[in-house]
C-alpha cells in the first residue's frame, strides 16, 4: 500500500442547504477543511451531522450550495471517479454476506479489478495496521465481530482504498471507553502516517478534542466557525459551552437536585 | 403506482446496460441460481404434482361420464404447460425467492451496506441487481419445465388410480402428446421468463427503495410479493392475448 499523503485533498463547502418534507435540515453550511488535517464536526444528536456527512461524500444532492474537493464538485461524476474517498459508517457498513477479508478487499476486486493474489497482501497489510489478526479475524463473518472490531474492519477497508480523504461517522459510538480510545488513536495515527485528510463527525467530546486540528460545532442545521481545540472553549457561545461541559457526573447531580 | 412502474422500467434498463459486466459477476449469478433452486425445487415438485392431480380429479369423472376420457390428458397437458405451471411457479417464486431478495437488498440499504458500495464506486445495480436478475430469469423457466413434467405425472397418477376415471397411463400420455406440442411448451417457458424478469425487477426495486428501520424491511417485502403477484396476473392476460394472436 502506498502512502496517500501527496494526494491528500482539501474540502470546501459553500452555502449547503437541504430540506426534507419542507423541514430545513442544513441551513447554509460553509467551511473549509484543509488537506492533511483532521476536521471534526461536533454536535448533539439530531443536529444534522450525519446528513451533512452524506452530502460531503456525495451520497445526497443538496437543494443548493456546493461541496468542492480540490475545487471540483463532488457531485460531478468525473470528480467522483478521479478521487479516492472512503467512509467509516457508524454501523461499520460492512457487507454481512462477505467475510472480513472479502470486505476489506472488495474495492480492489470490484473497482480496481485486481487479482486475488494481488489483493491478499494489501488486505493483510490493512488488517495488521488496525490491529486485527490475519490468521483468525480475516476469515470471520461480520456478524461474529464486536462493535469495536467492526469499526476497525471498516477502517481497514478504508485503508485498502488508499484514500485521499476519509470520513468517519460517529467512530466511537456504541464503543466502550477503551475501544473508543483505540479507534481515536487509530484515526490520529493514519492522519500522521499518511497525511490523509480526515473528516470526523461525532458527539464524543474527548475524541473531538483529542484528535481534531479544527473543530466546528453543529446545532439545528447550522455550523459554527471552525476553531482549534484551544480556541473553541474561549470563543464559543453559551450553548456550545454548555454542550461541551455537560455530561460529568457532578453536572448530572446538579441538574437532578 | 405509476411512478413505481416507471422506476422499475428504468431499473430494468440500467440492468440491461450493466449486462456486459455479467461475466465478472458469474460467481454471484451461480450462487443466486442454486439458491433459487434449493429454495424452491421441492416446493414446486409438491405443488405441481398436486395441481396436475387436482386438474385430473376435477375434470376426469365429468369427461369420462360424457364419453371423452381421451380429453383428460389433453386438458391436463395444455393447462399445465400454458397456464398453471408458469403462473403458479411464478407466484411461488415471488413469495419464496422474491421476498428473500427484497429482504436482503432492503437490509443492505437500511444498514448502509449499499451506501458503502457507492462510496467504493461499486454500482449496486451491477453488483446486486444484475446477478439476481440473470439468476431468476434463467431459473424460473427451468423450474417451470420441471413443474410441467411433474404436473403431467400428477394428472396421470390420478387418472390411473381414481376409480371414477380409470384410464391407462399409456392412454393418458398418448393423448397428452397429441395435444401438446413444442409451441405450447415455448408458450409456457416464454411466459415464465417474462414473469422471472418482473419478479426480479419488483423485488430488487422494492429492496433498493427501503428506508428506515427493520419494520421498513418487512413492509418492503410485503409490497414486493403483492406487487409481483398483481403484475404476474395482469401480464399473464396480455401475454396470453399476444400468443393467441400469433397462433
XYZ file of C-alpha atoms in Angstrom:
504
model
C 0.000 0.000 0.000
C 1.394 3.331 -0.988
C 1.202 6.494 1.022
C -1.525 8.889 0.006
C -0.015 11.894 1.733
C 0.924 13.598 -1.519
C -2.578 13.159 -2.917
C -4.488 14.418 0.088
C -7.330 16.735 -0.856
C -8.955 19.752 0.732
C -12.658 20.222 1.176
C -14.667 23.392 0.669
C -18.350 23.617 1.447
C -20.324 26.649 0.325
C -23.897 27.545 1.190
C -25.079 23.947 1.580
C -28.831 23.724 2.125
C -31.076 20.706 2.311
C -34.660 20.216 3.376
C -36.742 17.084 3.808
C -40.533 17.421 3.555
C -40.261 21.198 3.955
C -38.094 20.880 7.051
C -34.772 22.666 6.545
C -32.112 20.338 7.956
C -28.993 22.065 6.626
C -29.359 25.835 6.753
C -26.455 27.029 4.667
C -23.239 25.287 5.713
C -19.910 26.956 4.901
C -16.492 25.667 5.916
C -13.076 24.714 4.633
C -11.135 21.622 5.730
C -7.512 21.864 4.739
C -5.587 18.931 3.309
C -3.712 16.646 5.744
C -5.819 17.797 8.734
C -8.413 16.167 10.973
C -11.561 18.257 10.834
C -14.146 17.420 13.467
C -17.830 18.224 13.160
C -19.318 18.036 16.608
C -22.808 18.442 17.880
C -25.725 16.874 19.688
C -27.804 14.054 18.228
C -30.284 15.212 15.606
C -28.349 18.365 14.748
C -27.851 17.265 11.115
C -24.261 15.984 11.335
C -24.843 12.680 9.570
C -26.958 14.368 6.871
C -24.094 16.795 6.296
C -21.656 13.881 6.044
C -23.802 12.156 3.419
C -23.686 15.377 1.385
C -19.933 15.689 1.778
C -19.299 12.252 0.317
C -21.826 12.757 -2.472
C -24.469 10.291 -1.324
C -27.067 13.081 -1.220
C -27.614 16.009 -3.546
C -28.154 19.370 -1.814
C -31.029 21.719 -2.633
C -28.447 24.467 -3.078
C -24.779 25.076 -2.399
C -21.769 23.016 -3.354
C -19.194 20.597 -1.978
C -15.773 21.035 -3.575
C -12.782 18.748 -3.260
C -9.656 20.320 -4.679
C -12.045 22.884 -6.220
C -14.034 20.233 -8.128
C -17.648 19.430 -7.279
C -18.167 16.097 -5.565
C -21.453 15.743 -7.467
C -19.612 15.734 -10.774
C -19.176 12.055 -11.741
C -15.727 12.832 -13.156
C -14.594 14.132 -9.746
C -16.000 11.056 -8.020
C -14.187 8.859 -10.492
C -10.902 10.703 -10.002
C -10.861 10.893 -6.202
C -10.312 8.047 -3.783
C -12.653 8.594 -0.853
C -13.563 6.290 1.983
C -16.142 6.379 4.709
C -16.318 4.573 8.018
C -20.008 4.326 8.773
C -21.476 4.478 12.254
C -22.563 0.843 11.944
C -19.428 -0.085 10.012
C -21.373 -0.607 6.781
C -19.707 -3.995 6.282
C -21.322 -6.366 3.824
C -22.716 -9.113 6.033
C -22.585 -11.715 3.275
C -18.799 -11.342 2.923
C -16.006 -12.305 5.282
C -13.772 -9.686 6.889
C -11.050 -10.281 4.281
C -13.525 -10.069 1.396
C -14.960 -6.849 2.815
C -11.529 -5.258 3.044
C -10.589 -6.328 -0.475
C -13.955 -5.528 -2.047
C -12.919 -2.210 -3.605
C -9.765 -3.717 -5.069
C -11.658 -6.641 -6.537
C -14.743 -4.874 -7.876
C -13.497 -1.399 -8.771
C -9.823 -1.944 -9.475
C -10.429 -5.431 -10.955
C -7.278 -6.747 -9.255
C -6.445 -10.440 -8.982
C -6.853 -12.255 -5.658
C -3.112 -12.836 -5.448
C -2.513 -9.076 -5.640
C -5.360 -8.237 -3.274
C -4.286 -10.577 -0.476
C -1.122 -8.721 0.637
C -2.962 -5.376 0.680
C -5.803 -6.865 2.741
C -3.339 -8.437 5.190
C -1.434 -5.171 5.491
C -4.616 -3.182 6.136
C -5.821 -5.616 8.774
C -2.471 -5.585 10.553
C -2.470 -1.788 10.591
C -5.694 -1.729 12.590
C -4.504 -4.482 14.914
C -6.577 -7.367 13.536
C -5.276 -10.879 13.111
C -4.754 -12.032 9.539
C -4.965 -15.690 10.536
C -8.122 -15.505 12.621
C -10.099 -12.300 12.068
C -9.720 -12.224 8.286
C -11.926 -15.279 7.852
C -14.633 -14.253 10.313
C -18.030 -13.005 9.181
C -19.071 -9.505 10.308
C -21.865 -10.979 12.441
C -19.205 -12.627 14.618
C -17.448 -9.333 15.384
C -17.890 -6.908 18.263
C -18.793 -3.265 17.596
C -15.197 -2.141 18.031
C -13.876 -4.820 15.689
C -16.457 -3.921 13.052
C -15.243 -0.335 13.153
C -11.649 -1.492 12.839
C -12.537 -3.630 9.833
C -14.319 -0.618 8.329
C -11.134 1.423 8.854
C -9.065 -1.388 7.315
C -11.433 -1.374 4.329
C -10.954 2.374 4.045
C -7.167 1.919 4.207
C -7.209 -0.647 1.401
C -8.691 2.050 -0.836
C -5.598 4.167 -0.111
C -7.912 7.162 0.203
C -7.183 10.842 -0.217
C -9.871 11.651 2.316
C -11.554 9.528 4.991
C -14.927 10.345 6.506
C -15.808 8.920 9.903
C -19.423 8.854 11.051
C -19.570 8.610 14.856
C -16.498 6.357 15.025
C -16.671 5.871 18.788
C -20.412 5.487 19.281
C -21.535 2.216 20.890
C -17.953 1.511 21.989
C -16.580 1.035 25.476
C -14.148 3.785 26.582
C -11.067 1.655 25.934
C -12.141 0.751 22.379
C -13.070 4.395 21.785
C -9.562 5.481 22.725
C -8.049 2.797 20.457
C -10.151 3.953 17.495
C -9.290 7.594 18.215
C -5.585 6.755 18.252
C -6.036 4.836 15.014
C -7.584 7.848 13.267
C -4.794 10.087 14.538
C -2.123 7.560 13.529
C -3.487 7.257 9.983
C -3.533 11.013 9.613
C 0.013 11.349 10.887
C 1.415 8.444 8.900
C -0.276 9.077 5.555
C -1.401 12.682 5.883
C -4.884 11.677 4.763
C -7.449 14.414 5.280
C -9.994 13.162 7.809
C -13.493 14.456 8.423
C -14.855 13.142 11.707
C -18.480 13.541 12.694
C -19.003 12.844 16.371
C -20.690 13.882 19.577
C -17.792 12.477 21.594
C -16.037 15.500 23.159
C -12.990 13.520 24.249
C -12.425 12.248 20.724
C -13.012 15.681 19.155
C -10.572 17.452 21.473
C -8.128 14.558 21.426
C -7.616 14.284 17.658
C -9.145 17.349 15.957
C -6.996 20.027 14.359
C -10.122 22.089 13.737
C -13.486 21.633 15.405
C -16.790 23.052 14.219
C -19.951 22.794 16.263
C -23.230 21.929 14.609
C -26.623 22.805 16.030
C -30.012 22.972 14.371
C -28.534 22.672 10.895
C -26.018 25.494 11.329
C -22.248 25.003 11.612
C -20.173 27.404 13.688
C -16.842 28.750 12.526
C -14.158 26.025 12.745
C -11.611 26.642 15.503
C -8.707 24.806 17.076
C -9.473 22.842 20.273
C -7.777 25.572 22.314
C -9.791 28.367 20.712
C -13.170 26.707 20.771
C -13.621 26.825 24.531
C -12.664 30.509 24.621
C -14.724 31.801 21.698
C -17.833 29.655 21.669
C -21.342 30.810 22.541
C -23.147 29.780 25.702
C -24.970 26.828 24.135
C -21.768 25.312 22.748
C -20.012 25.753 26.084
C -22.965 24.091 27.831
C -22.746 21.126 25.431
C -19.005 20.867 25.933
C -19.248 20.998 29.698
C -22.321 18.807 30.090
C -22.224 15.182 30.980
C -19.971 14.986 34.001
C -21.400 13.164 36.998
C -21.230 16.364 39.018
C -23.161 18.213 36.344
C -25.781 15.454 36.224
C -26.195 15.543 40.003
C -26.542 19.339 39.981
C -29.285 19.119 37.373
C -31.277 16.444 39.162
C -31.146 18.071 42.577
C -48.012 3.219 -8.545
C -47.326 4.732 -11.997
C -44.121 6.257 -10.638
C -43.060 2.864 -9.247
C -43.663 1.187 -12.601
C -41.613 3.902 -14.312
C -38.799 3.459 -11.799
C -38.873 -0.322 -12.288
C -38.642 0.083 -16.068
C -35.694 2.425 -15.535
C -34.075 -0.140 -13.229
C -34.609 -2.762 -15.926
C -32.933 -0.510 -18.490
C -29.987 0.170 -16.171
C -29.659 -3.561 -15.536
C -29.595 -4.192 -19.288
C -26.827 -1.621 -19.606
C -24.875 -3.468 -16.914
C -25.132 -6.772 -18.850
C -21.585 -6.551 -20.260
C -20.364 -6.913 -16.649
C -22.285 -10.170 -16.193
C -19.237 -12.381 -16.719
C -17.410 -10.691 -13.845
C -20.397 -11.432 -11.617
C -20.659 -15.088 -12.675
C -19.963 -16.420 -9.171
C -22.820 -14.408 -7.742
C -25.111 -15.425 -10.620
C -24.376 -19.101 -9.994
C -24.777 -18.746 -6.258
C -28.156 -16.972 -6.683
C -29.190 -19.572 -9.265
C -28.512 -22.512 -6.955
C -30.100 -20.673 -4.052
C -33.302 -20.289 -6.061
C -33.208 -23.968 -6.975
C -32.563 -25.100 -3.420
C -35.278 -22.876 -2.044
C -38.000 -23.907 -4.450
C -37.362 -27.253 -6.129
C -39.095 -29.409 -3.528
C -41.948 -26.927 -3.110
C -42.523 -26.711 -6.852
C -42.432 -30.501 -7.109
C -45.138 -30.936 -4.471
C -47.214 -28.032 -5.781
C -47.215 -29.113 -9.420
C -47.818 -32.780 -8.585
C -50.983 -31.839 -6.735
C -52.113 -29.225 -9.267
C -51.886 -31.840 -12.026
C -53.679 -34.312 -9.769
C -56.492 -31.918 -8.916
C -56.963 -30.994 -12.572
C -57.436 -34.657 -13.444
C -59.614 -35.245 -10.394
C -61.955 -32.350 -11.187
C -62.278 -32.874 -14.902
C -61.747 -36.643 -15.218
C -65.060 -38.062 -13.921
C -67.092 -35.477 -15.855
C -65.214 -36.179 -19.096
C -65.446 -39.959 -18.635
C -69.168 -39.671 -17.923
C -69.610 -37.828 -21.246
C -67.516 -40.317 -23.150
C -64.468 -38.106 -23.503
C -61.731 -39.837 -21.441
C -59.103 -39.060 -24.082
C -59.529 -35.338 -23.357
C -58.145 -35.679 -19.821
C -54.549 -35.963 -20.992
C -55.004 -33.061 -23.379
C -56.624 -30.884 -20.744
C -54.027 -31.552 -18.065
C -51.201 -31.287 -20.586
C -52.210 -27.964 -22.067
C -53.370 -26.393 -18.783
C -50.158 -27.254 -17.013
C -47.982 -26.247 -19.911
C -49.550 -22.972 -20.977
C -51.054 -21.584 -17.806
C -50.844 -23.308 -14.462
C -47.150 -24.159 -14.274
C -45.893 -20.715 -15.382
C -48.336 -18.767 -13.222
C -48.264 -20.957 -10.118
C -44.473 -21.322 -10.164
C -44.069 -17.574 -10.648
C -46.324 -16.878 -7.675
C -44.389 -19.438 -5.633
C -41.059 -17.885 -6.621
C -42.358 -14.373 -5.910
C -43.227 -15.473 -2.392
C -40.228 -17.697 -1.769
C -37.348 -16.069 -3.639
C -38.546 -12.545 -4.498
C -39.334 -11.822 -0.868
C -35.865 -13.024 0.181
C -34.263 -10.810 -2.463
C -36.182 -7.779 -1.234
C -35.323 -8.530 2.383
C -31.627 -8.958 1.578
C -31.288 -5.796 -0.512
C -33.584 -3.905 1.875
C -31.475 -4.767 4.896
C -28.355 -3.788 2.953
C -29.994 -0.441 2.292
C -31.051 0.052 5.907
C -27.670 -0.963 7.330
C -25.747 1.327 4.949
C -24.142 -1.517 3.013
C -25.358 -0.042 -0.280
C -24.011 3.379 0.711
C -20.689 1.687 1.401
C -20.765 0.143 -2.097
C -21.466 3.535 -3.649
C -18.581 5.185 -1.814
C -16.322 2.412 -3.136
C -17.532 3.272 -6.662
C -19.257 -0.097 -6.919
C -22.518 0.223 -8.832
C -25.227 -1.512 -6.738
C -27.112 -2.378 -9.918
C -24.095 -4.164 -11.360
C -23.169 -5.791 -8.050
C -26.570 -6.640 -6.548
C -29.359 -6.380 -9.117
C -27.722 -7.842 -12.242
C -26.739 -11.258 -10.783
C -30.147 -11.730 -9.193
C -31.986 -10.727 -12.372
C -29.990 -13.139 -14.518
C -30.378 -15.939 -11.984
C -34.136 -15.605 -11.563
C -34.782 -15.137 -15.294
C -32.879 -18.346 -16.020
C -34.037 -20.388 -13.026
C -37.768 -19.759 -13.319
C -38.173 -21.203 -16.856
C -36.213 -24.278 -15.762
C -38.401 -24.703 -12.719
C -41.471 -24.324 -14.934
C -40.287 -27.080 -17.292
C -39.759 -29.290 -14.247
C -43.183 -28.308 -12.862
C -44.885 -29.095 -16.186
C -43.398 -32.591 -16.233
C -44.303 -33.259 -12.590
C -47.784 -31.819 -13.152
C -48.340 -34.187 -16.069
C -47.203 -37.039 -13.874
C -49.605 -35.954 -11.108
C -52.515 -35.847 -13.568
C -51.519 -39.265 -14.911
C -51.322 -40.837 -11.464
C -54.788 -39.614 -10.527
C -56.209 -40.678 -13.897
C -54.892 -44.191 -13.366
C -55.647 -44.574 -9.663
C -59.025 -42.888 -9.405
C -61.859 -45.385 -9.919
C -64.167 -42.769 -11.453
C -61.613 -42.119 -14.194
C -59.701 -45.374 -14.559
C -57.863 -44.825 -17.815
C -54.448 -46.302 -18.516
C -51.291 -44.290 -18.158
C -50.373 -45.034 -21.770
C -53.706 -43.700 -22.990
C -53.352 -40.576 -20.832
C -49.833 -39.869 -22.073
C -50.526 -40.587 -25.737
C -53.498 -38.199 -25.684
C -51.365 -35.626 -23.897
C -48.650 -35.964 -26.531
C -51.157 -35.454 -29.332
C -52.382 -32.195 -27.846
C -49.184 -30.673 -26.524
C -46.554 -29.542 -28.989
C -43.341 -27.578 -28.844
C -45.143 -24.253 -29.431
C -47.174 -24.869 -26.268
C -44.031 -25.549 -24.288
C -42.400 -22.418 -25.701
C -45.565 -20.506 -24.759
C -45.238 -21.535 -21.099
C -41.492 -21.102 -20.903
C -41.612 -17.657 -22.549
C -44.261 -16.550 -20.109
C -42.182 -17.726 -17.179
C -39.116 -15.867 -18.484
C -41.159 -12.651 -18.593
C -42.510 -13.331 -15.115
C -38.978 -14.021 -13.873
C -37.839 -10.620 -15.106
C -40.865 -8.989 -13.469
C -40.260 -10.717 -10.114
C -36.579 -9.790 -10.216
C -37.301 -6.173 -11.059
C -40.037 -5.741 -8.459
C -38.027 -7.478 -5.727
C -34.811 -5.561 -6.358
C -36.635 -2.257 -6.772
C -38.547 -2.680 -3.505
C -35.326 -3.622 -1.740
C -33.495 -0.579 -3.064
C -36.390 1.668 -2.037
C -36.319 0.508 1.583
C -35.561 3.241 4.062
C -35.934 3.400 7.828
C -35.508 0.503 10.201
C -36.281 -3.220 10.334
C -40.009 -2.513 10.130
C -39.455 -0.907 6.720
C -37.834 -4.138 5.513
C -40.989 -6.062 6.443
C -43.172 -3.517 4.645
C -40.969 -3.705 1.540
C -41.154 -7.493 1.486
C -44.960 -7.428 1.702
C -45.173 -4.844 -1.079
C -42.751 -6.797 -3.200
C -44.778 -10.016 -3.012
C -48.128 -8.293 -3.528
C -46.891 -6.221 -6.479
C -45.184 -9.220 -8.077
C -48.362 -11.314 -7.908
C -50.532 -8.473 -9.238
C -48.139 -7.803 -12.116
C -47.855 -11.525 -12.929
C -51.628 -11.957 -13.142
C -52.164 -8.787 -15.182
C -49.276 -9.537 -17.518
C -50.449 -13.137 -17.881
C -53.602 -11.921 -19.603
C -51.782 -9.645 -22.037
C -49.014 -12.123 -22.828
C -51.638 -14.836 -23.432
C -53.508 -12.454 -25.730
C -50.303 -11.881 -27.631
C -49.627 -15.597 -28.008
C -53.235 -16.281 -29.016
C -52.936 -13.539 -31.650
C -49.834 -15.133 -33.168
C -51.244 -18.670 -33.011
